[in-house]
């Protein structure tokens, strides 16, 4: 019951954040750079052409009305038309979004799946060599820019060792329509194409690793600090006194209360993951939102930019909502008190 | 003498930052079966270190047991292997923790925590029981510590319970596997006076009813008077006096004990150091 009201609060909060985001995007895109129509058409366009495009886009209407139109479109899931291609922004984004989503999702799984155990190992052998090794790795991962790591991995694992493919989501020779979720890993399993699954995984590995490294290091450091903190709590000593075996104390009694800080930070890290994904996608020729996003930014296709930012924002908010729910599940104090 | 627990000449050092301090200087004390013994002394006198040494909870390093023996049921605990030692914890001897607010894991339900303790205690004793039987036992013990609604309590997270209820849960945890010896390190000092008095009464009743031996660790002479028949007074890592509780109050020998007793009346009258009357 208290979990339900906790959930409702979080959902309302997310909606509020999205409304705020839409305003910020709108102001930045419409008010700051001047006239989108003129920018899209370029310096050689005649005033008539500009006026036609302004009318078409509703730019001749009062600003509040424009915002209302924008919001109305958003609620219908309509992001408007690209100023350049005249194609609906939705169509362009839909194709690329799934690729980015799949990449970022795998990145999060990698970052958590390796970062947290590494942090546990470091905390358990605090000040011994495994701790030193993990801390060294964490710092190394944090200071290495993802584009550099991407290039390094591409050259090493791809060109030198020929271990893994270095571009795209699937080999060109492979025919597969990801028609359910757009995620190759899931759709290939649904349609029983294990060969596609394997190839998709092989293609994902390098970009996901390049993108995950920094966050993985961050997760390791946070988990380590958090575990060490929890290990000094009375309840861990009490568990020892009550005869709970050590492995269980570490993997259950210490891990779960330590899990909230890394999980929360994971949600926040997500924003920089999306940013990083743009770079990594360029390096690995990953057919995600990055190429599209960067092209639209360079060409000042403001409708498309707004679309990309809005979709990234929704993505961010949804992931954080999911993480909030997970945090509430992991730590009952959060859902009972509403905070830690 | 055949006490259930017998600590002989226990000396313990602590080494921190390269400095070694001796915190226990040849402590000896006996807890006969079914007896209620108190260990009293001011803060820093070494009570908790003594308790941890008995329970096998001292971390070495920084602690180092320099000399002494701790006999339980005739066996010297200090010569046992780690797993033999672990086997006694919670089953032969249990402890009641001082701070109910921080001694329960905040992210698991009471049922989960008690069930896990019982599961591993059973395993050490070579017993096994189904998850359902474990829950039945958990509810049974929660009822024994006078919790009105064991099912609801066990489904709760610690944060949903009051301090007094959490302290009862901690006592229930200690009793799960029917240990012969209960060591209580200042139970309830984190609670208000009334609740603390209830907890002490509960402990005393449980110990009497079930014929347990109790080692009550406290800095409060009021608690000593209420809960023990024999008392050891500790100061700066040494046992400075030992006597029947009544004798100690009537006729204290050491200056330290006299000063402790002299301190009591000045602190009574509403403070938590007052004589505890349930
Ligand atoms: N982990 C430790 N490292 C170093 N010294 C310690 C450690 N634990 C205890 N000591 C020292 O041992 C001495 C006795 O401490 P202990 O905790 O046994 O006192 P106590 O009688 O239980 O006091 P209190 O009533 O405050 O609980 C203290 O001087 C303390 O500084
Ligand atoms: Mg103490």
Coordinates of C-alpha atoms and ligand atoms in Angstrom, one line a residue:
Chain A
X1 CA 0.0 0.0 0.0
X2 CA 2.7 2.5 1.0
X3 CA 4.6 1.2 -2.0
X4 CA 1.7 2.4 -4.3
X5 CA 1.6 5.9 -2.9
X6 CA 5.4 6.0 -3.2
X7 CA 5.0 5.0 -6.8
X8 CA 2.4 7.5 -7.6
X9 CA 4.5 10.3 -6.1
X10 CA 7.4 9.3 -8.2
X11 CA 5.3 9.2 -11.4
X12 CA 3.9 12.6 -10.7
X13 CA 7.4 13.9 -10.1
X14 CA 8.6 12.5 -13.4
X15 CA 5.7 14.1 -15.2
X16 CA 6.7 17.5 -13.6
X17 CA 10.3 17.0 -14.7
X18 CA 9.2 16.3 -18.3
X19 CA 7.0 19.4 -18.4
X20 CA 10.0 21.4 -17.2
X21 CA 12.2 19.8 -19.8
X22 CA 9.7 20.6 -22.5
X23 CA 9.7 24.3 -21.5
X24 CA 13.5 24.5 -21.4
X25 CA 13.8 22.8 -24.8
X26 CA 11.2 25.0 -26.3
X27 CA 12.7 28.2 -25.0
X28 CA 16.2 27.3 -26.1
X29 CA 15.0 26.2 -29.6
X30 CA 12.5 28.9 -30.3
X31 CA 13.6 32.0 -28.4
X32 CA 17.3 31.9 -28.2
X33 CA 18.6 31.3 -31.8
X34 CA 16.2 33.6 -33.6
X35 CA 14.3 32.4 -36.6
X36 CA 14.4 28.6 -37.2
X37 CA 12.9 29.0 -40.6
X38 CA 15.6 31.4 -41.7
X39 CA 18.3 29.2 -40.2
X40 CA 16.9 26.1 -42.0
X41 CA 16.5 27.8 -45.3
X42 CA 19.9 29.5 -45.2
X43 CA 21.0 33.0 -46.2
X44 CA 20.0 32.8 -49.8
X45 CA 16.3 32.2 -49.1
X46 CA 13.8 34.9 -50.2
X47 CA 11.6 36.6 -47.5
X48 CA 8.6 34.9 -49.2
X49 CA 10.1 31.4 -48.8
X50 CA 10.9 32.2 -45.1
X51 CA 7.4 33.5 -44.6
X52 CA 5.8 30.4 -46.1
X53 CA 7.9 28.1 -43.9
X54 CA 7.1 30.2 -40.8
X55 CA 3.4 29.9 -41.5
X56 CA 3.8 26.2 -42.1
X57 CA 5.5 25.7 -38.8
X58 CA 3.2 28.0 -37.0
X59 CA 6.1 30.3 -36.2
X60 CA 4.0 33.4 -37.1
X61 CA 1.7 32.7 -34.1
X62 CA 2.2 34.1 -30.6
X63 CA 4.9 32.3 -28.6
X64 CA 2.5 30.8 -26.0
X65 CA 0.4 29.4 -28.8
X66 CA 3.4 27.8 -30.3
X67 CA 4.2 26.2 -27.0
X68 CA 0.7 24.9 -26.8
X69 CA 1.0 23.4 -30.3
X70 CA 4.3 21.9 -29.3
X71 CA 2.9 20.3 -26.2
X72 CA -0.2 19.2 -28.0
X73 CA 2.0 17.4 -30.5
X74 CA 4.1 15.9 -27.7
X75 CA 1.0 14.4 -26.0
X76 CA 0.1 12.8 -29.2
X77 CA 3.7 11.6 -29.5
X78 CA 4.2 13.8 -32.5
X79 CA 7.5 15.6 -32.6
X80 CA 6.8 17.6 -35.7
X81 CA 8.5 17.7 -39.0
X82 CA 12.2 17.9 -39.8
X83 CA 12.9 21.3 -41.2
X84 CA 15.3 19.8 -43.7
X85 CA 14.0 16.4 -44.8
X86 CA 10.3 17.3 -44.2
X87 CA 10.0 13.8 -42.8
X88 CA 8.2 13.4 -39.5
X89 CA 10.9 13.5 -36.8
X90 CA 9.2 10.5 -35.2
X91 CA 10.0 8.3 -38.1
X92 CA 13.7 9.2 -38.1
X93 CA 14.1 8.9 -34.3
X94 CA 12.1 5.6 -34.1
X95 CA 14.6 3.8 -36.3
X96 CA 17.6 5.0 -34.5
X97 CA 16.3 5.1 -31.0
X98 CA 16.1 1.3 -30.6
X99 CA 19.8 1.0 -31.4
X100 CA 20.8 3.6 -28.9
X101 CA 18.5 2.1 -26.3
X102 CA 20.0 -1.4 -26.8
X103 CA 23.5 0.0 -26.5
X104 CA 22.8 2.1 -23.3
X105 CA 20.9 -0.7 -21.7
X106 CA 23.7 -3.2 -22.2
X107 CA 26.1 -0.6 -21.0
X108 CA 24.2 -0.2 -17.7
X109 CA 24.1 -3.9 -17.3
X110 CA 27.8 -4.2 -17.8
X111 CA 28.6 -1.3 -15.5
X112 CA 26.4 -2.6 -12.7
X113 CA 27.2 -6.3 -13.4
X114 CA 31.0 -5.8 -13.1
X115 CA 31.2 -2.5 -11.1
X116 CA 29.3 -3.8 -8.1
X117 CA 31.1 -7.1 -7.7
X118 CA 34.4 -5.3 -8.2
X119 CA 33.4 -2.9 -5.4
X120 CA 32.5 -5.8 -3.2
X121 CA 35.9 -7.4 -3.8
X122 CA 37.7 -4.2 -3.0
X123 CA 35.7 -3.7 0.2
X124 CA 36.2 -7.3 1.3
X125 CA 39.9 -7.1 0.8
X126 CA 40.2 -3.5 1.9
X127 CA 43.8 -2.3 1.7
X128 CA 45.0 -5.6 0.3
X129 CA 46.1 -6.0 -3.3
X130 CA 42.6 -6.7 -4.8
X131 CA 41.5 -3.4 -3.4
X132 CA 44.5 -1.6 -4.8
X133 CA 43.9 -3.2 -8.2
X134 CA 40.2 -2.3 -8.3
X135 CA 40.9 1.3 -7.2
X136 CA 43.6 1.6 -9.8
X137 CA 41.2 0.3 -12.5
X138 CA 38.4 2.7 -11.3
X139 CA 40.6 5.7 -11.5
X140 CA 42.0 4.6 -14.9
X141 CA 38.5 4.1 -16.2
X142 CA 37.3 7.4 -14.9
X143 CA 40.0 9.5 -16.5
X144 CA 40.0 7.7 -19.9
X145 CA 37.7 9.5 -22.3
X146 CA 35.2 7.1 -23.8
X147 CA 36.1 8.0 -27.4
X148 CA 39.8 7.1 -26.7
X149 CA 38.8 3.8 -25.1
X150 CA 36.4 3.2 -28.0
X151 CA 39.3 3.7 -30.5
X152 CA 41.7 1.6 -28.4
X153 CA 39.2 -1.3 -28.1
X154 CA 38.4 -1.0 -31.8
X155 CA 42.0 -1.2 -32.8
X156 CA 43.1 -3.8 -30.3
X157 CA 40.2 -6.2 -30.2
X158 CA 39.0 -5.6 -33.7
X159 CA 41.9 -4.9 -36.1
X160 CA 44.8 -6.4 -34.2
X161 CA 43.3 -9.5 -32.6
X162 CA 40.3 -9.9 -34.8
X163 CA 38.3 -10.9 -31.9
X164 CA 35.1 -8.9 -32.4
X165 CA 33.4 -6.9 -35.1
X166 CA 34.1 -3.2 -35.0
X167 CA 31.2 -1.6 -36.8
X168 CA 27.4 -1.7 -36.9
X169 CA 24.9 -3.9 -35.1
X170 CA 24.9 -6.9 -37.4
X171 CA 27.0 -8.2 -40.3
X172 CA 25.8 -6.7 -43.6
X173 CA 25.2 -10.2 -44.9
X174 CA 22.7 -10.9 -42.1
X175 CA 19.0 -10.3 -42.8
X176 CA 16.9 -9.6 -39.8
X177 CA 13.9 -7.4 -39.1
X178 CA 13.7 -6.4 -35.5
X179 CA 10.0 -5.9 -35.6
X180 CA 8.8 -6.4 -32.0
X181 CA 10.9 -4.3 -29.6
X182 CA 13.5 -3.0 -32.0
X183 CA 16.1 -4.6 -29.7
X184 CA 18.0 -7.2 -31.6
X185 CA 18.9 -9.2 -28.5
X186 CA 15.3 -9.6 -27.6
X187 CA 13.7 -9.8 -31.0
X188 CA 16.2 -12.4 -32.2
X189 CA 15.3 -14.6 -29.2
X190 CA 11.5 -14.1 -29.8
X191 CA 11.9 -15.3 -33.3
X192 CA 14.2 -18.1 -32.3
X193 CA 17.2 -16.8 -34.4
X194 CA 20.1 -17.7 -32.1
X195 CA 22.6 -16.9 -34.8
X196 CA 21.3 -13.3 -34.9
X197 CA 21.4 -13.1 -31.1
X198 CA 25.1 -14.2 -31.1
X199 CA 26.1 -11.8 -33.8
X200 CA 24.2 -8.9 -32.1
X201 CA 25.9 -9.7 -28.8
X202 CA 29.3 -9.8 -30.5
X203 CA 28.7 -6.4 -32.2
X204 CA 27.4 -4.9 -28.9
X205 CA 30.3 -5.9 -26.8
X206 CA 33.0 -3.4 -27.8
X207 CA 30.9 -0.2 -27.9
X208 CA 29.1 -1.2 -24.7
X209 CA 32.5 -1.8 -23.0
X210 CA 33.9 1.5 -24.2
X211 CA 30.8 3.3 -22.9
X212 CA 30.6 1.3 -19.7
X213 CA 34.1 1.6 -18.4
X214 CA 33.8 5.0 -16.7
X215 CA 30.5 4.2 -15.0
X216 CA 31.8 0.7 -14.1
X217 CA 34.7 2.4 -12.3
X218 CA 32.3 4.8 -10.6
X219 CA 30.0 1.9 -9.5
X220 CA 33.0 0.0 -8.1
X221 CA 34.2 3.0 -6.1
X222 CA 30.7 3.7 -4.8
X223 CA 30.0 0.1 -3.9
X224 CA 33.3 -0.2 -2.2
X225 CA 32.8 3.0 0.0
X226 CA 29.2 2.0 0.7
X227 CA 30.1 -1.6 1.7
X228 CA 32.9 -0.4 4.0
X229 CA 30.5 2.0 5.6
X230 CA 27.9 -0.7 6.1
X231 CA 30.5 -3.3 7.4
X232 CA 31.0 -1.0 10.4
X233 CA 27.4 -1.0 11.3
X234 CA 26.2 -2.7 14.5
X235 CA 23.8 -4.9 12.6
X236 CA 26.7 -6.6 10.8
X237 CA 28.5 -7.2 14.0
X238 CA 25.2 -8.5 15.4
X239 CA 24.8 -10.9 12.4
X240 CA 28.3 -12.2 13.2
X241 CA 27.3 -12.7 16.8
X242 CA 24.2 -14.6 15.8
X243 CA 26.3 -17.0 13.8
X244 CA 25.4 -15.9 10.2
X245 CA 28.3 -17.2 8.0
X246 CA 30.6 -14.7 6.5
X247 CA 29.8 -15.2 2.9
X248 CA 26.1 -14.6 3.6
X249 CA 27.0 -11.5 5.7
X250 CA 28.9 -10.1 2.7
X251 CA 26.5 -11.1 -0.1
X252 CA 23.3 -10.4 1.7
X253 CA 23.5 -8.5 4.9
X254 CA 26.1 -6.0 3.6
X255 CA 25.3 -5.9 -0.1
X256 CA 21.7 -5.0 0.0
X257 CA 22.0 -2.0 2.3
X258 CA 25.1 -0.9 0.3
X259 CA 23.3 -1.1 -3.0
X260 CA 21.3 2.1 -2.8
X261 CA 24.0 4.7 -3.4
X262 CA 25.4 3.0 -6.6
X263 CA 21.9 2.4 -7.9
X264 CA 20.9 6.0 -7.4
X265 CA 24.1 7.3 -9.0
X266 CA 23.5 4.9 -11.9
X267 CA 20.4 6.8 -12.7
X268 CA 22.2 10.2 -12.7
X269 CA 25.1 8.8 -14.6
X270 CA 22.6 7.9 -17.3
X271 CA 22.6 11.4 -18.6
X272 CA 26.4 11.3 -19.3
X273 CA 25.9 7.8 -20.8
X274 CA 23.6 9.2 -23.4
X275 CA 26.1 11.9 -24.1
X276 CA 28.9 9.4 -24.3
X277 CA 26.8 7.1 -26.5
X278 CA 26.8 9.8 -29.2
X279 CA 30.6 9.7 -29.3
X280 CA 30.9 5.9 -29.1
X281 CA 28.2 5.4 -31.7
X282 CA 30.2 7.6 -34.1
X283 CA 33.3 5.5 -33.6
X284 CA 31.6 2.2 -34.0
X285 CA 29.3 3.3 -36.8
X286 CA 26.4 2.3 -34.6
X287 CA 23.2 3.2 -36.3
X288 CA 21.8 5.0 -33.2
X289 CA 20.4 8.5 -32.5
X290 CA 23.9 9.9 -32.3
X291 CA 24.6 10.3 -36.0
X292 CA 21.1 11.7 -36.6
X293 CA 21.4 14.0 -33.5
X294 CA 24.7 15.4 -34.6
X295 CA 23.7 15.9 -38.2
X296 CA 20.6 17.8 -37.1
X297 CA 22.6 19.9 -34.7
X298 CA 25.1 20.8 -37.3
X299 CA 22.4 21.6 -39.8
X300 CA 20.4 23.6 -37.2
X301 CA 17.4 21.4 -37.8
X302 CA 15.7 22.7 -34.6
X303 CA 12.6 20.5 -34.7
X304 CA 14.7 17.4 -35.0
X305 CA 17.1 18.6 -32.3
X306 CA 14.1 19.2 -30.0
X307 CA 12.9 15.8 -30.8
X308 CA 16.2 14.1 -30.0
X309 CA 16.5 16.0 -26.7
X310 CA 13.0 15.3 -25.7
X311 CA 13.3 11.6 -26.4
X312 CA 16.6 11.5 -24.5
X313 CA 14.9 13.3 -21.7
X314 CA 11.9 11.0 -21.6
X315 CA 14.4 8.1 -21.7
X316 CA 16.3 9.6 -18.8
X317 CA 13.2 10.2 -16.7
X318 CA 11.9 6.7 -17.3
X319 CA 15.2 5.1 -16.4
X320 CA 15.3 7.1 -13.2
X321 CA 11.7 6.2 -12.4
X322 CA 12.6 2.6 -12.9
X323 CA 15.6 3.0 -10.6
X324 CA 13.5 4.8 -8.0
X325 CA 11.2 1.9 -7.9
X326 CA 14.1 -0.5 -7.7
X327 CA 15.6 1.6 -4.8
X328 CA 12.3 1.5 -3.0
X329 CA 12.3 -2.3 -3.5
X330 CA 15.8 -2.7 -2.3
X331 CA 15.5 -0.4 0.7
X332 CA 12.2 -0.5 2.5
X333 CA 13.1 2.7 4.4
X334 CA 12.7 4.6 1.1
X335 CA 9.2 3.5 0.4
X336 CA 8.1 3.6 4.0
X337 CA 9.5 7.1 4.8
X338 CA 9.6 8.3 1.3
X339 CA 13.3 9.1 1.7
X340 CA 16.5 7.6 3.2
Chain B
X1 CA 34.4 -25.4 40.7
X2 CA 32.2 -26.2 37.7
X3 CA 30.7 -23.0 36.4
X4 CA 29.0 -23.0 33.0
X5 CA 31.3 -20.2 32.0
X6 CA 34.6 -19.5 33.6
X7 CA 37.0 -16.7 32.6
X8 CA 40.5 -17.2 34.0
X9 CA 43.1 -14.5 34.1
X10 CA 42.1 -13.0 30.8
X11 CA 44.5 -10.3 29.4
X12 CA 43.8 -8.5 26.2
X13 CA 45.8 -5.9 24.3
X14 CA 44.8 -3.6 21.6
X15 CA 47.3 -2.3 19.0
X16 CA 46.3 0.8 17.2
X17 CA 48.6 2.9 15.1
X18 CA 51.6 0.9 16.3
X19 CA 50.7 1.6 20.0
X20 CA 49.8 -1.3 22.2
X21 CA 47.5 -0.8 25.2
X22 CA 46.5 -3.5 27.6
X23 CA 42.8 -3.1 28.2
X24 CA 42.2 -6.3 30.3
X25 CA 44.5 -7.2 33.1
X26 CA 43.9 -10.8 34.3
X27 CA 40.1 -10.7 34.4
X28 CA 38.5 -13.7 36.1
X29 CA 34.8 -14.4 36.5
X30 CA 32.4 -17.3 36.8
X31 CA 28.9 -17.7 35.6
X32 CA 27.4 -20.9 37.1
X33 CA 24.5 -22.5 35.2
X34 CA 21.1 -20.9 35.9
X35 CA 22.8 -18.0 37.8
X36 CA 22.3 -14.3 37.2
X37 CA 25.6 -12.5 37.3
X38 CA 26.3 -8.9 36.8
X39 CA 29.5 -7.2 35.5
X40 CA 29.5 -3.5 36.4
X41 CA 31.9 -0.8 35.7
X42 CA 32.1 2.7 34.3
X43 CA 32.5 3.5 30.6
X44 CA 35.8 2.2 29.2
X45 CA 36.5 -0.3 32.0
X46 CA 36.6 -3.2 29.6
X47 CA 33.2 -4.8 29.9
X48 CA 32.4 -5.0 26.2
X49 CA 35.9 -6.3 25.5
X50 CA 35.4 -9.1 28.0
X51 CA 32.0 -9.9 26.5
X52 CA 33.5 -10.0 23.0
X53 CA 36.3 -12.2 24.1
X54 CA 33.8 -14.6 25.5
X55 CA 31.6 -14.6 22.4
X56 CA 34.6 -14.9 20.2
X57 CA 33.9 -11.6 18.5
X58 CA 37.2 -9.8 19.1
X59 CA 38.9 -8.9 15.9
X60 CA 42.5 -10.0 16.1
X61 CA 44.2 -7.7 15.2
X62 CA 43.7 -5.0 16.5
X63 CA 42.9 -7.1 19.6
X64 CA 45.3 -9.7 21.0
X65 CA 44.5 -12.2 23.7
X66 CA 47.8 -12.2 25.5
X67 CA 46.9 -14.8 28.1
X68 CA 44.1 -16.5 30.0
X69 CA 41.4 -19.2 29.4
X70 CA 37.7 -19.0 28.8
X71 CA 36.0 -22.3 29.8
X72 CA 32.6 -23.1 28.6
X73 CA 31.1 -26.3 29.8
X74 CA 34.6 -27.5 30.6
X75 CA 36.2 -26.7 27.2
X76 CA 38.7 -23.8 26.7
X77 CA 37.1 -21.7 24.0
X78 CA 40.4 -20.1 23.2
X79 CA 41.8 -23.4 22.0
X80 CA 38.9 -24.2 19.7
X81 CA 39.1 -23.9 15.9
X82 CA 37.1 -21.0 14.4
X83 CA 34.3 -23.2 13.1
X84 CA 33.9 -24.9 16.5
X85 CA 33.7 -21.5 18.0
X86 CA 31.1 -20.4 15.5
X87 CA 29.1 -23.5 16.3
X88 CA 28.6 -22.3 19.8
X89 CA 27.5 -18.8 18.9
X90 CA 23.8 -18.3 19.1
X91 CA 23.3 -21.9 20.1
X92 CA 25.2 -22.4 23.4
X93 CA 25.7 -18.7 24.2
X94 CA 23.8 -15.8 22.8
X95 CA 24.1 -12.1 23.3
X96 CA 21.5 -9.4 23.6
X97 CA 22.6 -6.3 21.9
X98 CA 22.6 -2.9 23.5
X99 CA 21.2 -0.6 20.8
X100 CA 18.0 -1.8 19.3
X101 CA 18.0 1.0 16.8
X102 CA 21.2 0.0 15.0
X103 CA 21.5 -3.8 15.7
X104 CA 18.8 -4.9 13.2
X105 CA 19.4 -4.9 9.5
X106 CA 17.2 -2.1 8.1
X107 CA 16.5 -3.7 4.7
X108 CA 15.2 -7.2 5.7
X109 CA 12.0 -8.1 7.5
X110 CA 12.2 -9.5 11.1
X111 CA 11.0 -12.9 9.8
X112 CA 13.8 -12.9 7.2
X113 CA 16.5 -12.1 9.8
X114 CA 15.2 -14.4 12.5
X115 CA 14.6 -17.2 10.0
X116 CA 18.1 -16.9 8.7
X117 CA 19.6 -17.0 12.2
X118 CA 17.6 -20.1 13.0
X119 CA 18.5 -21.8 9.7
X120 CA 22.2 -21.5 10.3
X121 CA 21.9 -22.3 14.0
X122 CA 20.0 -25.5 13.1
X123 CA 22.6 -26.4 10.5
X124 CA 25.4 -26.0 13.1
X125 CA 23.5 -28.2 15.5
X126 CA 23.0 -30.8 12.7
X127 CA 19.3 -30.3 12.7
X128 CA 17.0 -29.3 9.9
X129 CA 13.6 -28.0 9.7
X130 CA 11.3 -26.7 7.0
X131 CA 10.8 -23.0 6.3
X132 CA 7.4 -23.3 7.7
X133 CA 8.6 -24.9 10.9
X134 CA 11.2 -22.1 11.2
X135 CA 8.5 -19.5 10.9
X136 CA 6.4 -21.3 13.5
X137 CA 9.4 -21.2 15.9
X138 CA 10.1 -17.5 15.1
X139 CA 6.5 -16.7 16.0
X140 CA 6.7 -18.8 19.1
X141 CA 9.7 -16.9 20.4
X142 CA 8.3 -13.6 19.5
X143 CA 5.3 -14.5 21.6
X144 CA 7.6 -15.5 24.4
X145 CA 9.1 -12.0 24.5
X146 CA 5.5 -10.8 24.9
X147 CA 4.8 -9.5 21.5
X148 CA 1.1 -9.4 21.0
X149 CA 1.0 -10.0 17.3
X150 CA 3.9 -12.1 16.2
X151 CA 2.7 -12.6 12.6
X152 CA 2.5 -8.8 12.1
X153 CA 5.8 -8.1 13.9
X154 CA 7.7 -10.7 11.9
X155 CA 6.4 -9.3 8.6
X156 CA 7.6 -5.8 9.6
X157 CA 10.8 -4.0 8.8
X158 CA 12.7 -2.7 11.8
X159 CA 11.8 0.9 10.9
X160 CA 8.2 0.0 11.5
X161 CA 8.8 -1.0 15.1
X162 CA 9.3 1.1 18.2
X163 CA 12.6 0.9 20.2
X164 CA 11.1 -1.3 22.8
X165 CA 9.7 -3.7 20.2
X166 CA 13.1 -3.9 18.4
X167 CA 14.8 -4.6 21.7
X168 CA 12.3 -7.5 22.2
X169 CA 13.1 -8.7 18.7
X170 CA 16.8 -8.7 19.7
X171 CA 16.1 -10.8 22.8
X172 CA 13.9 -13.1 20.7
X173 CA 16.8 -13.5 18.3
X174 CA 19.1 -14.5 21.1
X175 CA 16.6 -17.1 22.4
X176 CA 15.9 -18.7 19.0
X177 CA 18.1 -21.7 19.6
X178 CA 17.6 -22.0 23.4
X179 CA 21.2 -21.2 24.5
X180 CA 22.2 -22.0 28.0
X181 CA 23.9 -18.7 28.5
X182 CA 22.7 -15.2 27.7
X183 CA 25.1 -12.3 27.7
X184 CA 23.4 -8.9 27.7
X185 CA 25.5 -5.8 27.1
X186 CA 23.6 -2.9 28.6
X187 CA 20.3 -3.8 27.0
X188 CA 17.9 -1.0 26.7
X189 CA 20.2 1.8 27.7
X190 CA 19.2 3.5 24.4
X191 CA 15.5 3.3 25.5
X192 CA 13.5 5.5 27.8
X193 CA 13.4 4.5 31.5
X194 CA 10.0 2.9 31.5
X195 CA 10.7 0.8 28.4
X196 CA 14.1 -0.1 29.7
X197 CA 12.5 -1.3 33.0
X198 CA 10.0 -3.4 31.0
X199 CA 12.9 -5.0 29.0
X200 CA 14.9 -5.8 32.1
X201 CA 11.8 -7.4 33.8
X202 CA 11.2 -9.4 30.6
X203 CA 14.8 -10.6 30.5
X204 CA 14.8 -11.5 34.2
X205 CA 11.5 -13.4 33.8
X206 CA 12.7 -15.3 30.7
X207 CA 16.0 -16.2 32.3
X208 CA 14.2 -17.5 35.5
X209 CA 11.5 -19.4 33.6
X210 CA 13.9 -21.1 31.2
X211 CA 16.6 -21.6 33.7
X212 CA 19.2 -19.8 31.6
X213 CA 22.4 -18.3 32.9
X214 CA 22.6 -14.6 32.5
X215 CA 25.7 -12.4 32.4
X216 CA 24.4 -8.8 32.7
X217 CA 26.8 -6.2 31.6
X218 CA 26.0 -2.7 32.8
X219 CA 27.3 0.6 34.3
X220 CA 24.1 1.0 36.2
X221 CA 24.0 -0.3 39.8
X222 CA 20.2 -0.1 39.8
X223 CA 20.2 -2.7 37.0
X224 CA 22.7 -4.8 39.0
X225 CA 20.4 -4.8 42.0
X226 CA 17.3 -5.7 40.0
X227 CA 18.8 -8.4 37.8
X228 CA 21.6 -10.2 39.6
X229 CA 22.5 -12.3 42.6
X230 CA 26.2 -12.0 42.3
X231 CA 28.3 -9.1 40.9
X232 CA 31.7 -8.4 39.6
X233 CA 32.9 -4.8 39.7
X234 CA 35.4 -3.8 37.0
X235 CA 37.7 -0.8 36.8
X236 CA 40.4 -0.1 34.2
X237 CA 40.5 -3.6 33.0
X238 CA 40.6 -5.3 36.4
X239 CA 38.0 -7.0 38.5
X240 CA 38.3 -4.9 41.7
X241 CA 35.6 -6.5 43.7
X242 CA 33.2 -9.4 43.6
X243 CA 30.4 -10.3 46.0
X244 CA 26.8 -11.4 46.5
X245 CA 24.7 -8.5 45.2
X246 CA 23.1 -7.8 48.6
X247 CA 26.5 -7.9 50.3
X248 CA 28.0 -5.5 47.8
X249 CA 25.4 -2.9 48.4
X250 CA 25.4 -3.4 52.2
X251 CA 29.2 -3.6 52.6
X252 CA 31.2 -2.4 49.7
X253 CA 35.0 -3.1 50.1
X254 CA 36.9 -1.2 47.5
X255 CA 37.0 2.5 47.2
X256 CA 35.9 2.3 43.6
X257 CA 32.7 0.4 44.5
X258 CA 32.0 2.8 47.3
X259 CA 32.3 5.7 44.8
X260 CA 30.0 3.9 42.4
X261 CA 27.4 3.4 45.0
X262 CA 27.8 6.9 46.3
X263 CA 27.1 8.1 42.8
X264 CA 23.8 6.4 42.5
X265 CA 21.6 8.4 44.9
X266 CA 22.8 11.7 43.4
X267 CA 21.6 10.5 40.1
X268 CA 18.3 9.1 41.0
X269 CA 15.0 10.9 40.8
X270 CA 13.9 10.7 37.2
X271 CA 17.2 10.1 35.4
X272 CA 18.0 6.9 33.7
X273 CA 20.6 6.0 36.3
X274 CA 17.9 5.6 38.9
X275 CA 16.9 2.4 40.5
X276 CA 14.8 0.4 38.1
X277 CA 11.4 -0.5 39.3
X278 CA 9.3 -2.3 36.7
Ligands
LIG1 N1 38.7 -1.8 18.7 C1 39.4 -1.2 19.6 N2 40.6 -0.7 19.4 C2 41.3 -0.1 20.3 N3 40.9 0.0 21.6 C3 39.8 -0.5 21.9 C4 38.9 -1.1 21.0 N4 37.8 -1.6 21.6 C5 37.9 -1.2 22.9 N5 39.1 -0.6 23.1 C6 39.6 0.0 24.4 O1 39.3 -0.9 25.4 C7 38.9 -0.2 26.6 C8 37.7 -0.9 27.1 O2 36.6 -0.7 26.2 P1 35.2 -1.4 26.4 O3 34.4 -1.1 25.2 O4 35.3 -2.8 26.8 O5 34.6 -0.5 27.6 P2 33.2 -0.7 28.3 O6 33.4 -1.1 29.7 O7 32.3 -1.6 27.5 O8 32.6 0.8 28.2 P3 31.1 1.3 27.9 O9 30.4 1.3 29.2 O10 31.3 2.7 27.4 O11 30.5 0.4 26.9 C9 38.7 1.2 26.2 O12 39.7 2.0 26.8 C10 38.8 1.3 24.7 O13 39.6 2.4 24.4
LIG2 MG1 30.5 -1.4 26.3

